[in-house]
PDB file of C-alpha atoms in Angstrom:
ATOM      1  CA  THR A 184      29.120 -47.115 -26.429  1.00  0.00           C
ATOM      2  CA  ASP A 185      31.543 -45.783 -29.570  1.00  0.00           C
ATOM      3  CA  GLN A 186      33.724 -43.869 -26.982  1.00  0.00           C
ATOM      4  CA  SER A 187      37.144 -44.448 -26.216  1.00  0.00           C
ATOM      5  CA  THR A 188      37.184 -42.231 -23.026  1.00  0.00           C
ATOM      6  CA  ALA A 189      34.274 -41.258 -21.105  1.00  0.00           C
ATOM      7  CA  ILE A 190      34.605 -38.050 -18.282  1.00  0.00           C
ATOM      8  CA  LEU A 191      32.642 -38.931 -15.080  1.00  0.00           C
ATOM      9  CA  PRO A 192      31.882 -36.815 -11.887  1.00  0.00           C
ATOM     10  CA  VAL A 193      34.386 -37.820  -9.181  1.00  0.00           C
ATOM     11  CA  ALA A 194      36.439 -40.372 -11.187  1.00  0.00           C
ATOM     12  CA  GLY A 195      37.371 -38.317 -14.153  1.00  0.00           C
ATOM     13  CA  THR A 196      38.871 -39.635 -17.562  1.00  0.00           C
ATOM     14  CA  VAL A 197      37.847 -43.485 -17.451  1.00  0.00           C
ATOM     15  CA  LYS A 198      39.403 -45.783 -20.578  1.00  0.00           C
ATOM     16  CA  ASN A 199      36.911 -47.415 -22.091  1.00  0.00           C
ATOM     17  CA  VAL A 200      38.168 -51.105 -22.166  1.00  0.00           C
ATOM     18  CA  ASN A 201      36.300 -52.095 -25.578  1.00  0.00           C
ATOM     19  CA  TRP A 202      39.546 -51.668 -27.451  1.00  0.00           C
ATOM     20  CA  LEU A 203      37.764 -53.062 -30.368  1.00  0.00           C
ATOM     21  CA  ILE A 204      35.497 -49.639 -30.815  1.00  0.00           C
ATOM     22  CA  GLY A 205      36.080 -48.290 -34.309  1.00  0.00           C
ATOM     23  CA  THR A 206      37.560 -51.800 -35.229  1.00  0.00           C
ATOM     24  CA  ALA A 207      35.513 -53.900 -38.079  1.00  0.00           C
ATOM     25  CA  GLY A 208      32.690 -51.061 -37.548  1.00  0.00           C
ATOM     26  CA  ILE A 209      32.259 -52.436 -33.928  1.00  0.00           C
ATOM     27  CA  ASN A 210      30.201 -49.590 -32.294  1.00  0.00           C
ATOM     28  CA  GLY A 211      29.766 -51.283 -28.678  1.00  0.00           C
ATOM     29  CA  LEU A 212      28.169 -52.564 -26.602  1.00  0.00           C
ATOM     30  CA  LYS A 213      29.439 -54.633 -23.339  1.00  0.00           C
ATOM     31  CA  THR A 214      32.363 -56.058 -21.913  1.00  0.00           C
ATOM     32  CA  GLY A 215      32.775 -58.131 -18.970  1.00  0.00           C
ATOM     33  CA  ASN A 216      34.075 -61.107 -17.526  1.00  0.00           C
ATOM     34  CA  SER A 217      33.988 -63.090 -13.970  1.00  0.00           C
ATOM     35  CA  ASP A 218      35.293 -66.047 -11.974  1.00  0.00           C
ATOM     36  CA  GLU A 219      32.047 -68.037 -13.134  1.00  0.00           C
ATOM     37  CA  ALA A 220      31.518 -66.849 -16.898  1.00  0.00           C
ATOM     38  CA  GLY A 221      34.853 -65.890 -17.762  1.00  0.00           C
ATOM     39  CA  GLY A 222      35.365 -63.595 -20.325  1.00  0.00           C
ATOM     40  CA  ALA A 223      32.547 -62.074 -22.180  1.00  0.00           C
ATOM     41  CA  TYR A 224      31.998 -59.400 -25.052  1.00  0.00           C
ATOM     42  CA  LEU A 225      28.588 -58.433 -26.351  1.00  0.00           C
ATOM     43  CA  PHE A 226      28.954 -56.587 -29.511  1.00  0.00           C
ATOM     44  CA  SER A 227      27.179 -54.583 -31.980  1.00  0.00           C
ATOM     45  CA  ALA A 228      28.750 -53.199 -35.817  1.00  0.00           C
ATOM     46  CA  ASP A 229      27.201 -51.196 -38.413  1.00  0.00           C
ATOM     47  CA  TYR A 230      27.745 -52.406 -42.118  1.00  0.00           C
ATOM     48  CA  SER A 231      26.957 -50.610 -45.374  1.00  0.00           C
ATOM     49  CA  LEU A 232      26.023 -53.734 -48.141  1.00  0.00           C
ATOM     50  CA  SER A 233      25.191 -50.695 -50.572  1.00  0.00           C
ATOM     51  CA  ALA A 234      24.809 -46.584 -50.498  1.00  0.00           C
ATOM     52  CA  SER A 235      21.207 -47.038 -49.428  1.00  0.00           C
ATOM     53  CA  TYR A 236      21.258 -50.725 -47.400  1.00  0.00           C
ATOM     54  CA  LYS A 237      22.634 -50.719 -43.944  1.00  0.00           C
ATOM     55  CA  ILE A 238      22.533 -53.581 -41.699  1.00  0.00           C
ATOM     56  CA  THR A 239      23.482 -53.951 -38.097  1.00  0.00           C
ATOM     57  CA  ILE A 240      25.195 -57.101 -36.484  1.00  0.00           C
ATOM     58  CA  ILE A 241      24.902 -58.058 -33.095  1.00  0.00           C
ATOM     59  CA  GLY A 242      26.669 -60.888 -31.786  1.00  0.00           C
ATOM     60  CA  CYS A 243      28.335 -62.335 -28.246  1.00  0.00           C
ATOM     61  CA  VAL A 244      31.178 -64.599 -27.024  1.00  0.00           C
ATOM     62  CA  MET A 245      30.573 -65.940 -23.743  1.00  0.00           C
ATOM     63  CA  LYS A 246      32.787 -68.338 -21.081  1.00  0.00           C
ATOM     64  CA  ALA A 247      36.064 -67.387 -23.014  1.00  0.00           C
ATOM     65  CA  VAL A 248      39.723 -67.620 -20.879  1.00  0.00           C
ATOM     66  CA  ASP A 249      39.072 -63.448 -20.534  1.00  0.00           C
ATOM     67  CA  LEU A 250      38.043 -60.365 -21.679  1.00  0.00           C
ATOM     68  CA  ASN A 251      40.782 -60.476 -23.984  1.00  0.00           C
ATOM     69  CA  ASP A 252      40.093 -63.313 -25.565  1.00  0.00           C
ATOM     70  CA  ALA A 253      36.535 -62.949 -25.855  1.00  0.00           C
ATOM     71  CA  MET A 254      37.485 -59.645 -27.766  1.00  0.00           C
ATOM     72  CA  ASN A 255      39.362 -61.561 -30.116  1.00  0.00           C
ATOM     73  CA  LYS A 256      36.918 -64.445 -30.671  1.00  0.00           C
ATOM     74  CA  ALA A 257      34.489 -61.734 -31.457  1.00  0.00           C
ATOM     75  CA  HIS A 258      36.194 -59.820 -33.873  1.00  0.00           C
ATOM     76  CA  SER A 259      37.036 -63.292 -35.467  1.00  0.00           C
ATOM     77  CA  LEU A 260      33.203 -63.984 -35.381  1.00  0.00           C
ATOM     78  CA  LEU A 261      32.480 -60.846 -36.946  1.00  0.00           C
ATOM     79  CA  ILE A 262      34.562 -61.048 -39.784  1.00  0.00           C
ATOM     80  CA  SER A 263      33.801 -64.873 -40.564  1.00  0.00           C
ATOM     81  CA  ALA A 264      29.874 -63.327 -40.330  1.00  0.00           C
ATOM     82  CA  LEU A 265      30.373 -60.257 -43.124  1.00  0.00           C
ATOM     83  CA  PRO A 266      30.754 -62.779 -45.910  1.00  0.00           C
ATOM     84  CA  ALA A 267      27.570 -64.164 -45.256  1.00  0.00           C
ATOM     85  CA  PHE A 268      25.294 -61.259 -45.451  1.00  0.00           C
ATOM     86  CA  SER A 269      24.831 -59.815 -49.016  1.00  0.00           C
ATOM     87  CA  LEU A 270      21.832 -58.233 -51.485  1.00  0.00           C
ATOM     88  CA  LYS A 271      20.014 -60.349 -54.040  1.00  0.00           C
ATOM     89  CA  THR A 272      17.227 -59.341 -56.612  1.00  0.00           C
ATOM     90  CA  ALA A 273      14.219 -59.765 -54.856  1.00  0.00           C
ATOM     91  CA  ILE A 274      11.805 -58.552 -58.341  1.00  0.00           C
ATOM     92  CA  ALA A 275      13.678 -58.465 -61.735  1.00  0.00           C
ATOM     93  CA  SER A 276      13.381 -54.988 -63.634  1.00  0.00           C
ATOM     94  CA  GLY A 277      10.589 -55.612 -65.867  1.00  0.00           C
ATOM     95  CA  GLN A 278       8.716 -58.397 -63.912  1.00  0.00           C
ATOM     96  CA  VAL A 279       5.276 -57.574 -63.739  1.00  0.00           C
ATOM     97  CA  ILE A 280       4.234 -58.103 -60.133  1.00  0.00           C
ATOM     98  CA  ALA A 281       0.799 -56.478 -60.351  1.00  0.00           C
ATOM     99  CA  THR A 282      -1.999 -55.000 -62.739  1.00  0.00           C
ATOM    100  CA  TYR A 283      -4.639 -52.738 -62.406  1.00  0.00           C
ATOM    101  CA  GLN A 284      -8.332 -53.540 -64.266  1.00  0.00           C
ATOM    102  CA  VAL A 285      -9.144 -50.280 -66.011  1.00  0.00           C
ATOM    103  CA  PRO A 286     -13.012 -50.517 -66.245  1.00  0.00           C
ATOM    104  CA  TRP A 287     -12.746 -47.979 -69.653  1.00  0.00           C
ATOM    105  CA  ALA A 288      -9.345 -49.669 -70.798  1.00  0.00           C
ATOM    106  CA  ALA A 289      -6.976 -52.484 -71.000  1.00  0.00           C
ATOM    107  CA  THR A 290      -5.409 -53.870 -68.101  1.00  0.00           C
ATOM    108  CA  ILE A 291      -2.461 -52.247 -66.592  1.00  0.00           C
ATOM    109  CA  SER A 292       0.862 -53.973 -65.661  1.00  0.00           C
ATOM    110  CA  VAL A 293       3.208 -52.330 -63.033  1.00  0.00           C
ATOM    111  CA  SER A 294       6.588 -53.182 -62.800  1.00  0.00           C
ATOM    112  CA  PRO A 295      10.356 -51.795 -61.312  1.00  0.00           C
ATOM    113  CA  ASN A 296      12.179 -49.890 -63.667  1.00  0.00           C
ATOM    114  CA  ARG A 297      15.271 -51.623 -61.960  1.00  0.00           C
ATOM    115  CA  ASP A 298      15.607 -54.479 -60.134  1.00  0.00           C
ATOM    116  CA  VAL A 299      14.765 -54.322 -56.267  1.00  0.00           C
ATOM    117  CA  THR A 300      17.122 -56.071 -54.157  1.00  0.00           C
ATOM    118  CA  ALA A 301      16.572 -57.291 -50.482  1.00  0.00           C
ATOM    119  CA  LEU A 302      19.069 -58.753 -47.468  1.00  0.00           C
ATOM    120  CA  ALA A 303      20.306 -62.076 -48.030  1.00  0.00           C
ATOM    121  CA  TYR A 304      21.980 -64.472 -45.473  1.00  0.00           C
ATOM    122  CA  GLN A 305      23.955 -67.308 -47.236  1.00  0.00           C
ATOM    123  CA  GLY A 306      22.570 -66.590 -50.180  1.00  0.00           C
ATOM    124  CA  LYS A 307      18.961 -66.865 -49.007  1.00  0.00           C
ATOM    125  CA  ILE A 308      16.757 -63.549 -49.029  1.00  0.00           C
ATOM    126  CA  ILE A 309      15.869 -63.070 -45.431  1.00  0.00           C
ATOM    127  CA  ASP A 310      14.112 -59.573 -45.677  1.00  0.00           C
ATOM    128  CA  LEU A 311      11.125 -60.263 -48.160  1.00  0.00           C
ATOM    129  CA  PRO A 312       9.738 -56.957 -49.770  1.00  0.00           C
ATOM    130  CA  VAL A 313       6.589 -55.688 -48.627  1.00  0.00           C
ATOM    131  CA  ILE A 314       4.335 -54.392 -51.420  1.00  0.00           C
ATOM    132  CA  THR A 315       1.842 -51.549 -50.924  1.00  0.00           C
ATOM    133  CA  LEU A 316      -0.426 -50.636 -53.796  1.00  0.00           C
ATOM    134  CA  THR A 317      -1.455 -46.948 -54.157  1.00  0.00           C
ATOM    135  CA  ASN A 318      -4.869 -45.947 -54.986  1.00  0.00           C
ATOM    136  CA  LEU A 319      -4.932 -44.661 -58.430  1.00  0.00           C
ATOM    137  CA  LYS A 320      -6.920 -42.065 -60.605  1.00  0.00           C
ATOM    138  CA  ALA A 321      -7.654 -41.172 -63.802  1.00  0.00           C
ATOM    139  CA  PRO A 322      -5.277 -39.897 -65.932  1.00  0.00           C
ATOM    140  CA  GLN A 323      -1.684 -41.153 -64.800  1.00  0.00           C
ATOM    141  CA  ASP A 324       1.059 -40.973 -66.423  1.00  0.00           C
ATOM    142  CA  LYS A 325       2.944 -44.280 -67.558  1.00  0.00           C
ATOM    143  CA  ASN A 326       6.016 -44.584 -65.254  1.00  0.00           C
ATOM    144  CA  ALA A 327       3.821 -43.434 -62.226  1.00  0.00           C
ATOM    145  CA  SER A 328       5.332 -44.568 -58.868  1.00  0.00           C
ATOM    146  CA  VAL A 329       2.226 -46.735 -57.588  1.00  0.00           C
ATOM    147  CA  ILE A 330       3.773 -48.840 -55.239  1.00  0.00           C
ATOM    148  CA  ASN A 331       6.354 -49.178 -52.061  1.00  0.00           C
ATOM    149  CA  THR A 332       8.224 -51.507 -50.979  1.00  0.00           C
ATOM    150  CA  THR A 333       9.891 -51.962 -47.536  1.00  0.00           C
ATOM    151  CA  VAL A 334      13.292 -53.330 -49.024  1.00  0.00           C
ATOM    152  CA  SER A 335      14.220 -50.895 -51.711  1.00  0.00           C
ATOM    153  CA  THR A 336      14.016 -47.320 -52.905  1.00  0.00           C
ATOM    154  CA  GLU A 337      13.754 -48.344 -56.329  1.00  0.00           C
ATOM    155  CA  SER A 338      10.204 -47.268 -57.671  1.00  0.00           C
ATOM    156  CA  ILE A 339       7.723 -49.538 -59.260  1.00  0.00           C
ATOM    157  CA  ASN A 340       5.988 -47.925 -62.073  1.00  0.00           C
ATOM    158  CA  LEU A 341       2.899 -48.274 -64.110  1.00  0.00           C
ATOM    159  CA  ASP A 342       4.001 -50.093 -67.891  1.00  0.00           C
ATOM    160  CA  GLN A 343       1.475 -48.040 -69.513  1.00  0.00           C
ATOM    161  CA  PRO A 344      -0.502 -44.735 -68.839  1.00  0.00           C
ATOM    162  CA  ILE A 345      -4.259 -44.761 -67.381  1.00  0.00           C
ATOM    163  CA  ILE A 346      -6.211 -42.551 -69.483  1.00  0.00           C
ATOM    164  CA  LYS A 347      -9.471 -40.866 -68.239  1.00  0.00           C
ATOM    165  CA  PRO A 348     -12.893 -42.509 -69.199  1.00  0.00           C
ATOM    166  CA  SER A 349     -14.493 -41.355 -72.366  1.00  0.00           C
ATOM    167  CA  LEU A 350     -17.584 -39.279 -72.362  1.00  0.00           C
ATOM    168  CA  TRP A 351     -19.251 -42.164 -74.037  1.00  0.00           C
ATOM    169  CA  TRP A 352     -18.295 -44.722 -71.758  1.00  0.00           C
ATOM    170  CA  ARG A 353     -19.208 -42.391 -68.877  1.00  0.00           C
ATOM    171  CA  LEU A 354     -22.913 -41.781 -70.497  1.00  0.00           C
ATOM    172  CA  SER A 355     -23.303 -45.129 -70.663  1.00  0.00           C
ATOM    173  CA  HIS A 356     -21.915 -46.733 -67.112  1.00  0.00           C
ATOM    174  CA  LEU A 357     -24.211 -44.340 -65.544  1.00  0.00           C
ATOM    175  CA  GLN A 358     -25.798 -46.144 -62.342  1.00  0.00           C
TER     176      GLN A 358
END
């Protein structure tokens, strides 16, 4: 994939018939044709929706008149699919998504300091964030990153610090 030519033993330099390589993000995959199936083209293309979020679109055209027709249709299909993908806000900045009940202090809320985005297709989020809470120990600063998400590099932080329990609280809660 992603090569316009290849050097093969015995055959020497062979030109890739996939003339769409490098066009519209296309980096491969397989061309083909036969009398029974007509033209067929299996393709993949990489796109950046943002600096930190990349997607790969994979598609296939089969039963085209010939390989050239299949590749032209694939290019059109790919170009028409691109606008359907976007990033949407899955968790808004400041939205409380978790709380920690600290026995010796007030409940501490957790929220992102920026919007957490996720992949959407035709406006509907299809890659929902999976959120993992970290274990906390006191003390913990305000804005400590306490949650990891699968869809964003944005940190999700404590809205207030967690302080150590007072000596009185520790002595009165011995077990």
